[in-house]
PDB file of C-alpha atoms in Angstrom:
ATOM      1  CA  MET A1405      -3.486 -88.346   5.666  1.00  0.00           C
ATOM      2  CA  SER A1406      -1.002 -86.051   3.967  1.00  0.00           C
ATOM      3  CA  ASN A1407       2.724 -86.813   3.823  1.00  0.00           C
ATOM      4  CA  MET A1408       3.412 -83.116   4.301  1.00  0.00           C
ATOM      5  CA  ILE A1409       5.340 -82.079   7.404  1.00  0.00           C
ATOM      6  CA  TRP A1410       4.558 -78.652   8.828  1.00  0.00           C
ATOM      7  CA  VAL A1411       7.021 -76.831  11.056  1.00  0.00           C
ATOM      8  CA  VAL A1412       5.545 -73.998  13.113  1.00  0.00           C
ATOM      9  CA  VAL A1413       7.987 -71.495  14.584  1.00  0.00           C
ATOM     10  CA  ALA A1414       6.222 -68.981  16.805  1.00  0.00           C
ATOM     11  CA  ASN A1415       6.361 -66.512  19.648  1.00  0.00           C
ATOM     12  CA  ARG A1416       3.684 -64.219  21.076  1.00  0.00           C
ATOM     13  CA  VAL A1417       3.915 -61.850  18.074  1.00  0.00           C
ATOM     14  CA  THR A1418       4.703 -63.994  15.016  1.00  0.00           C
ATOM     15  CA  ALA A1419       3.984 -67.507  13.811  1.00  0.00           C
ATOM     16  CA  ARG A1420       5.793 -68.737  10.721  1.00  0.00           C
ATOM     17  CA  ILE A1421       4.621 -71.959   9.077  1.00  0.00           C
ATOM     18  CA  PHE A1422       7.023 -74.001   6.972  1.00  0.00           C
ATOM     19  CA  ALA A1423       6.408 -77.164   4.986  1.00  0.00           C
ATOM     20  CA  THR A1424       8.344 -80.048   3.500  1.00  0.00           C
ATOM     21  CA  GLU A1425       7.388 -83.368   1.943  1.00  0.00           C
ATOM     22  CA  SER A1426      10.628 -85.053   2.950  1.00  0.00           C
ATOM     23  CA  PRO A1427      11.757 -85.669   6.537  1.00  0.00           C
ATOM     24  CA  LEU A1428      15.318 -84.982   5.337  1.00  0.00           C
ATOM     25  CA  GLY A1429      14.406 -82.063   3.100  1.00  0.00           C
ATOM     26  CA  ALA A1430      14.697 -78.342   3.293  1.00  0.00           C
ATOM     27  CA  ILE A1431      11.729 -76.432   4.631  1.00  0.00           C
ATOM     28  CA  GLU A1432       9.876 -73.703   2.755  1.00  0.00           C
ATOM     29  CA  GLU A1433       7.879 -70.906   4.371  1.00  0.00           C
ATOM     30  CA  ILE A1434       4.221 -71.065   3.341  1.00  0.00           C
ATOM     31  CA  GLU A1435       2.441 -68.706   5.738  1.00  0.00           C
ATOM     32  CA  THR A1436       3.052 -66.063   8.393  1.00  0.00           C
ATOM     33  CA  LEU A1437       0.604 -65.010  11.093  1.00  0.00           C
ATOM     34  CA  LEU A1438       1.152 -61.753  12.972  1.00  0.00           C
ATOM     35  CA  HIS A1439      -0.276 -60.492  16.257  1.00  0.00           C
ATOM     36  CA  PRO A1440       1.040 -56.936  16.711  1.00  0.00           C
ATOM     37  CA  GLU A1441      -1.160 -56.356  19.781  1.00  0.00           C
ATOM     38  CA  SER A1442       1.337 -58.437  21.754  1.00  0.00           C
ATOM     39  CA  ARG A1443       4.067 -55.862  21.083  1.00  0.00           C
ATOM     40  CA  VAL A1444       2.268 -53.038  22.870  1.00  0.00           C
ATOM     41  CA  ARG A1445       3.795 -52.263  26.226  1.00  0.00           C
ATOM     42  CA  GLU A1446       1.570 -52.992  29.210  1.00  0.00           C
ATOM     43  CA  GLN A1447       1.846 -49.413  30.500  1.00  0.00           C
ATOM     44  CA  SER A1448       0.578 -48.022  27.192  1.00  0.00           C
ATOM     45  CA  LEU A1449      -2.604 -50.038  27.467  1.00  0.00           C
ATOM     46  CA  VAL A1450      -3.579 -49.205  31.009  1.00  0.00           C
ATOM     47  CA  THR A1451      -5.148 -45.805  31.564  1.00  0.00           C
ATOM     48  CA  ASP A1452      -5.641 -46.124  35.297  1.00  0.00           C
ATOM     49  CA  ARG A1453      -3.862 -48.015  38.012  1.00  0.00           C
ATOM     50  CA  SER A1454      -5.597 -51.018  39.467  1.00  0.00           C
ATOM     51  CA  GLY A1455      -8.284 -50.176  41.974  1.00  0.00           C
ATOM     52  CA  ARG A1456      -7.301 -49.796  45.567  1.00  0.00           C
ATOM     53  CA  THR A1457      -9.060 -51.356  48.478  1.00  0.00           C
ATOM     54  CA  GLU A1458      -8.920 -49.936  51.954  1.00  0.00           C
ATOM     55  CA  ARG A1459      -8.089 -52.177  54.865  1.00  0.00           C
ATOM     56  CA  SER A1460      -9.128 -51.581  58.407  1.00  0.00           C
ATOM     57  CA  SER A1461      -5.478 -51.398  59.388  1.00  0.00           C
ATOM     58  CA  ALA A1462      -3.148 -48.619  58.294  1.00  0.00           C
ATOM     59  CA  GLY A1463      -1.933 -48.685  54.715  1.00  0.00           C
ATOM     60  CA  ARG A1464      -3.428 -49.559  51.363  1.00  0.00           C
ATOM     61  CA  GLN A1465      -3.592 -52.702  49.383  1.00  0.00           C
ATOM     62  CA  GLN A1466      -3.493 -52.591  45.617  1.00  0.00           C
ATOM     63  CA  SER A1467      -5.519 -55.283  43.908  1.00  0.00           C
ATOM     64  CA  ASP A1468      -3.800 -56.829  40.881  1.00  0.00           C
ATOM     65  CA  PRO A1469      -5.636 -58.212  37.903  1.00  0.00           C
ATOM     66  CA  ASP A1470      -5.453 -61.992  37.644  1.00  0.00           C
ATOM     67  CA  THR A1471      -4.164 -61.885  34.083  1.00  0.00           C
ATOM     68  CA  THR A1472      -1.892 -59.331  32.465  1.00  0.00           C
ATOM     69  CA  HIS A1473      -2.555 -57.917  29.026  1.00  0.00           C
ATOM     70  CA  HIS A1474       0.370 -59.870  27.564  1.00  0.00           C
ATOM     71  CA  GLU A1475      -0.943 -63.143  28.958  1.00  0.00           C
ATOM     72  CA  ARG A1476      -4.370 -62.454  27.433  1.00  0.00           C
ATOM     73  CA  GLU A1477      -2.837 -61.517  24.079  1.00  0.00           C
ATOM     74  CA  THR A1478      -0.611 -64.604  24.181  1.00  0.00           C
ATOM     75  CA  SER A1479      -3.669 -66.791  24.741  1.00  0.00           C
ATOM     76  CA  LEU A1480      -5.576 -65.053  21.940  1.00  0.00           C
ATOM     77  CA  PHE A1481      -2.715 -65.485  19.472  1.00  0.00           C
ATOM     78  CA  ALA A1482      -2.145 -69.107  20.509  1.00  0.00           C
ATOM     79  CA  ALA A1483      -5.846 -69.733  19.836  1.00  0.00           C
ATOM     80  CA  GLN A1484      -5.534 -68.066  16.412  1.00  0.00           C
ATOM     81  CA  VAL A1485      -2.528 -70.242  15.519  1.00  0.00           C
ATOM     82  CA  ALA A1486      -4.305 -73.358  16.829  1.00  0.00           C
ATOM     83  CA  THR A1487      -7.390 -72.552  14.730  1.00  0.00           C
ATOM     84  CA  THR A1488      -5.244 -72.149  11.615  1.00  0.00           C
ATOM     85  CA  LEU A1489      -3.519 -75.477  12.316  1.00  0.00           C
ATOM     86  CA  GLY A1490      -6.832 -77.209  13.040  1.00  0.00           C
ATOM     87  CA  GLN A1491      -8.383 -75.981   9.785  1.00  0.00           C
ATOM     88  CA  ALA A1492      -5.315 -77.050   7.807  1.00  0.00           C
ATOM     89  CA  ARG A1493      -5.354 -80.483   9.475  1.00  0.00           C
ATOM     90  CA  HIS A1494      -9.043 -80.854   8.650  1.00  0.00           C
ATOM     91  CA  ALA A1495      -8.290 -79.931   5.024  1.00  0.00           C
ATOM     92  CA  GLY A1496      -5.528 -82.581   4.923  1.00  0.00           C
ATOM     93  CA  ARG A1497      -2.730 -80.096   4.312  1.00  0.00           C
ATOM     94  CA  TYR A1498      -0.265 -81.878   6.639  1.00  0.00           C
ATOM     95  CA  GLY A1499       0.144 -85.150   8.480  1.00  0.00           C
ATOM     96  CA  THR A1500       2.967 -84.303  10.873  1.00  0.00           C
ATOM     97  CA  LEU A1501       3.472 -81.187  12.963  1.00  0.00           C
ATOM     98  CA  VAL A1502       6.669 -79.822  14.528  1.00  0.00           C
ATOM     99  CA  LEU A1503       6.482 -76.883  16.962  1.00  0.00           C
ATOM    100  CA  ALA A1504       9.162 -74.433  18.115  1.00  0.00           C
ATOM    101  CA  ALA A1505       8.309 -71.596  20.500  1.00  0.00           C
ATOM    102  CA  PRO A1506       9.515 -70.022  23.738  1.00  0.00           C
ATOM    103  CA  PRO A1507       8.277 -72.003  26.778  1.00  0.00           C
ATOM    104  CA  ALA A1508       5.394 -69.668  27.699  1.00  0.00           C
ATOM    105  CA  PHE A1509       3.993 -69.519  24.172  1.00  0.00           C
ATOM    106  CA  LEU A1510       4.567 -73.235  23.603  1.00  0.00           C
ATOM    107  CA  GLY A1511       2.481 -73.951  26.711  1.00  0.00           C
ATOM    108  CA  ALA A1512      -0.301 -71.628  25.544  1.00  0.00           C
ATOM    109  CA  LEU A1513      -0.253 -73.234  22.102  1.00  0.00           C
ATOM    110  CA  ARG A1514      -0.432 -76.742  23.583  1.00  0.00           C
ATOM    111  CA  LYS A1515      -3.513 -75.710  25.564  1.00  0.00           C
ATOM    112  CA  ALA A1516      -5.153 -74.164  22.506  1.00  0.00           C
ATOM    113  CA  LEU A1517      -4.631 -77.124  20.136  1.00  0.00           C
ATOM    114  CA  ASP A1518      -7.507 -79.551  19.754  1.00  0.00           C
ATOM    115  CA  ALA A1519      -6.782 -83.215  20.565  1.00  0.00           C
ATOM    116  CA  GLN A1520      -6.620 -84.338  16.929  1.00  0.00           C
ATOM    117  CA  THR A1521      -4.117 -81.641  15.981  1.00  0.00           C
ATOM    118  CA  ARG A1522      -2.084 -82.211  19.153  1.00  0.00           C
ATOM    119  CA  SER A1523      -1.830 -85.917  18.257  1.00  0.00           C
ATOM    120  CA  LEU A1524       0.090 -84.988  15.074  1.00  0.00           C
ATOM    121  CA  VAL A1525       2.836 -83.140  16.985  1.00  0.00           C
ATOM    122  CA  THR A1526       5.968 -85.278  16.833  1.00  0.00           C
ATOM    123  CA  LEU A1527       8.583 -82.792  18.034  1.00  0.00           C
ATOM    124  CA  GLU A1528       8.630 -79.662  20.188  1.00  0.00           C
ATOM    125  CA  LEU A1529      11.499 -77.220  20.770  1.00  0.00           C
ATOM    126  CA  ASP A1530      11.194 -74.648  23.542  1.00  0.00           C
ATOM    127  CA  LYS A1531      13.196 -71.935  21.754  1.00  0.00           C
ATOM    128  CA  ASP A1532      12.340 -68.634  20.095  1.00  0.00           C
ATOM    129  CA  LEU A1533      13.566 -69.142  16.532  1.00  0.00           C
ATOM    130  CA  VAL A1534      11.185 -66.785  14.721  1.00  0.00           C
ATOM    131  CA  LEU A1535      13.841 -64.339  13.504  1.00  0.00           C
ATOM    132  CA  LEU A1536      16.115 -66.941  11.903  1.00  0.00           C
ATOM    133  CA  ASP A1537      16.352 -67.391   8.152  1.00  0.00           C
ATOM    134  CA  VAL A1538      15.278 -70.734   6.692  1.00  0.00           C
ATOM    135  CA  ARG A1539      18.761 -72.275   6.501  1.00  0.00           C
ATOM    136  CA  ALA A1540      19.709 -71.301  10.053  1.00  0.00           C
ATOM    137  CA  LEU A1541      16.314 -72.420  11.299  1.00  0.00           C
ATOM    138  CA  ARG A1542      16.629 -75.879   9.731  1.00  0.00           C
ATOM    139  CA  THR A1543      19.882 -76.498  11.642  1.00  0.00           C
ATOM    140  CA  HIS A1544      18.003 -76.264  14.966  1.00  0.00           C
ATOM    141  CA  PHE A1545      15.912 -79.321  14.123  1.00  0.00           C
ATOM    142  CA  PRO A1546      17.100 -82.911  13.850  1.00  0.00           C
ATOM    143  CA  GLU A1547      18.436 -83.891  10.427  1.00  0.00           C
ATOM    144  CA  ARG A1548      15.409 -86.139   9.987  1.00  0.00           C
ATOM    145  CA  LEU A1549      12.077 -84.521  10.837  1.00  0.00           C
ATOM    146  CA  VAL A1550       9.922 -87.184  12.457  1.00  0.00           C
ATOM    147  CA  ARG A1551       6.820 -88.368  10.622  1.00  0.00           C
ATOM    148  CA  ALA A1552       3.583 -89.176  12.421  1.00  0.00           C
ATOM    149  CA  GLN A1553       2.935 -92.825  13.226  1.00  0.00           C
ATOM    150  CA  VAL A1554       0.460 -94.378  10.800  1.00  0.00           C
TER     151      VAL A1554
END
């Protein structure tokens, strides 16, 4: 198992991956994943309104889709990030994983991670920190990044 600690800072559009060998050390950005489809406004993607169903009583009822476009795109991007993390874990590129994401994306990412990758997560922050520079970002984490239990 690698001594490398990976810090993943993500939202539904961007995932930035940072690494450090020292729990007390500075972090360095090593990869960025982008999902621009999540930026598209819902209205721009829908060409027609949801279908309407007639009721026997007066009035109409509009049927809503079970999942919005943004929820689908969030799930797709979370799966992409999880796949990247799973492949890197399998290749031995890290031994400890720290996650920071807004609550909705953090939940989607948790669901998408396989059990072995999820077991390496030692810290989660439910904040959107994607736009911060490296120094400002590091201040949002504990001074000592936690290492996985061996």
